[in-house]
């Protein structure tokens, strides 16, 4: 296979992630999924459950295998496992040995048992969800009043594209706030504690992550849910397919962006879409690269707000991560649970006494 076509191997994990997003998006979907599966099998509930579990648990391993395969195939000329394999780099990240493996499994545990997050955040996660709920209802009622009658497929398609662009802008705003507000940085610093990009570095996430910045997304996430429900009930599947593709694409690129895989888009595409390598610059330890490339999907926001750094800077990356961060000085179990609270309380004390 020619090197320039190697990216085609990502079609399989993309397809799987797309199916996963498609079937887990909103309340309409369990019925829809049962219908789809029932049409082909005749026994909806068990097959539907098995289908769900298979997709859910196969996406990440398949993605990791694909990235590794890509790295092997891409570097077959001058093969050097130490330098090219993301998985091999797990050994070299500073801090506790194989910390990324710890964080990966802790992340899976958080997803499977959200009660652990409630426990580790001393109930703050539940408290913030309860505060957000009445605000969600308010937005829901507000939008319901003026959302147009979606009698045309093209109107709903344009609306979902605008929704995706706004979601991406909110992602940019959230990420920039996490770097600019010291209290938020205390938490986001954990994500930047990886000193090697190892695929699993993406899973460096705290239970407190997003709790303070989640309200930024409330207006757009309520709108998205409402729009998808309305379009589905009007019989238009295209907005849901488009949105699922967006979710599948961004989550796949996110995983590639945190590995050693250097995928740079052709120049014309790279002008519009963030190629995964641009996130490597965001994680670079070179001060010239600090606070750059906050975007996730399109380049517009970084370009417009003056934080864009292009691929020509990649050669100036010498190391990754934050030097001497406390998150690398303790056991991963302490680093994800109590350390964030210690850091936050110190920060609040500092603000209080200044
Ligand atoms: Zn960041
Ligand atoms: Zn990152």
mmCIF file of C-alpha atoms in Angstrom, residues 32 73 87 93 99 109-110 124-125 142 154 186 193 195 198 221 236 262 265 284 299 301 351:
data_model
loop_
_atom_site.group_PDB
_atom_site.id
_atom_site.type_symbol
_atom_site.label_atom_id
_atom_site.label_comp_id
_atom_site.label_asym_id
_atom_site.label_seq_id
_atom_site.Cartn_x
_atom_site.Cartn_y
_atom_site.Cartn_z
ATOM 1 C CA UNK A 32 -34.641 3.027 16.534
ATOM 2 C CA UNK A 73 3.579 0.355 8.384
ATOM 3 C CA UNK A 87 2.803 1.985 23.016
ATOM 4 C CA UNK A 93 6.763 8.953 30.445
ATOM 5 C CA UNK A 99 1.267 5.762 34.741
ATOM 6 C CA UNK A 109 -13.668 2.476 35.875
ATOM 7 C CA UNK A 110 -15.049 6.036 36.057
ATOM 8 C CA UNK A 124 -19.594 17.980 43.756
ATOM 9 C CA UNK A 125 -20.271 16.216 40.414
ATOM 10 C CA UNK A 142 -36.766 28.927 25.263
ATOM 11 C CA UNK A 154 -31.984 21.042 3.954
ATOM 12 C CA UNK A 186 -4.724 23.305 38.333
ATOM 13 C CA UNK A 193 1.484 15.989 32.760
ATOM 14 C CA UNK A 195 5.871 13.738 29.008
ATOM 15 C CA UNK A 198 1.536 7.413 24.074
ATOM 16 C CA UNK A 221 -25.970 20.910 24.094
ATOM 17 C CA UNK A 236 -34.931 13.339 8.773
ATOM 18 C CA UNK A 262 2.186 12.155 12.886
ATOM 19 C CA UNK A 265 -3.369 16.733 6.246
ATOM 20 C CA UNK A 284 4.984 20.695 23.546
ATOM 21 C CA UNK A 299 -8.716 25.851 12.474
ATOM 22 C CA UNK A 301 -11.135 29.680 15.997
ATOM 23 C CA UNK A 351 -6.461 34.199 46.157
#
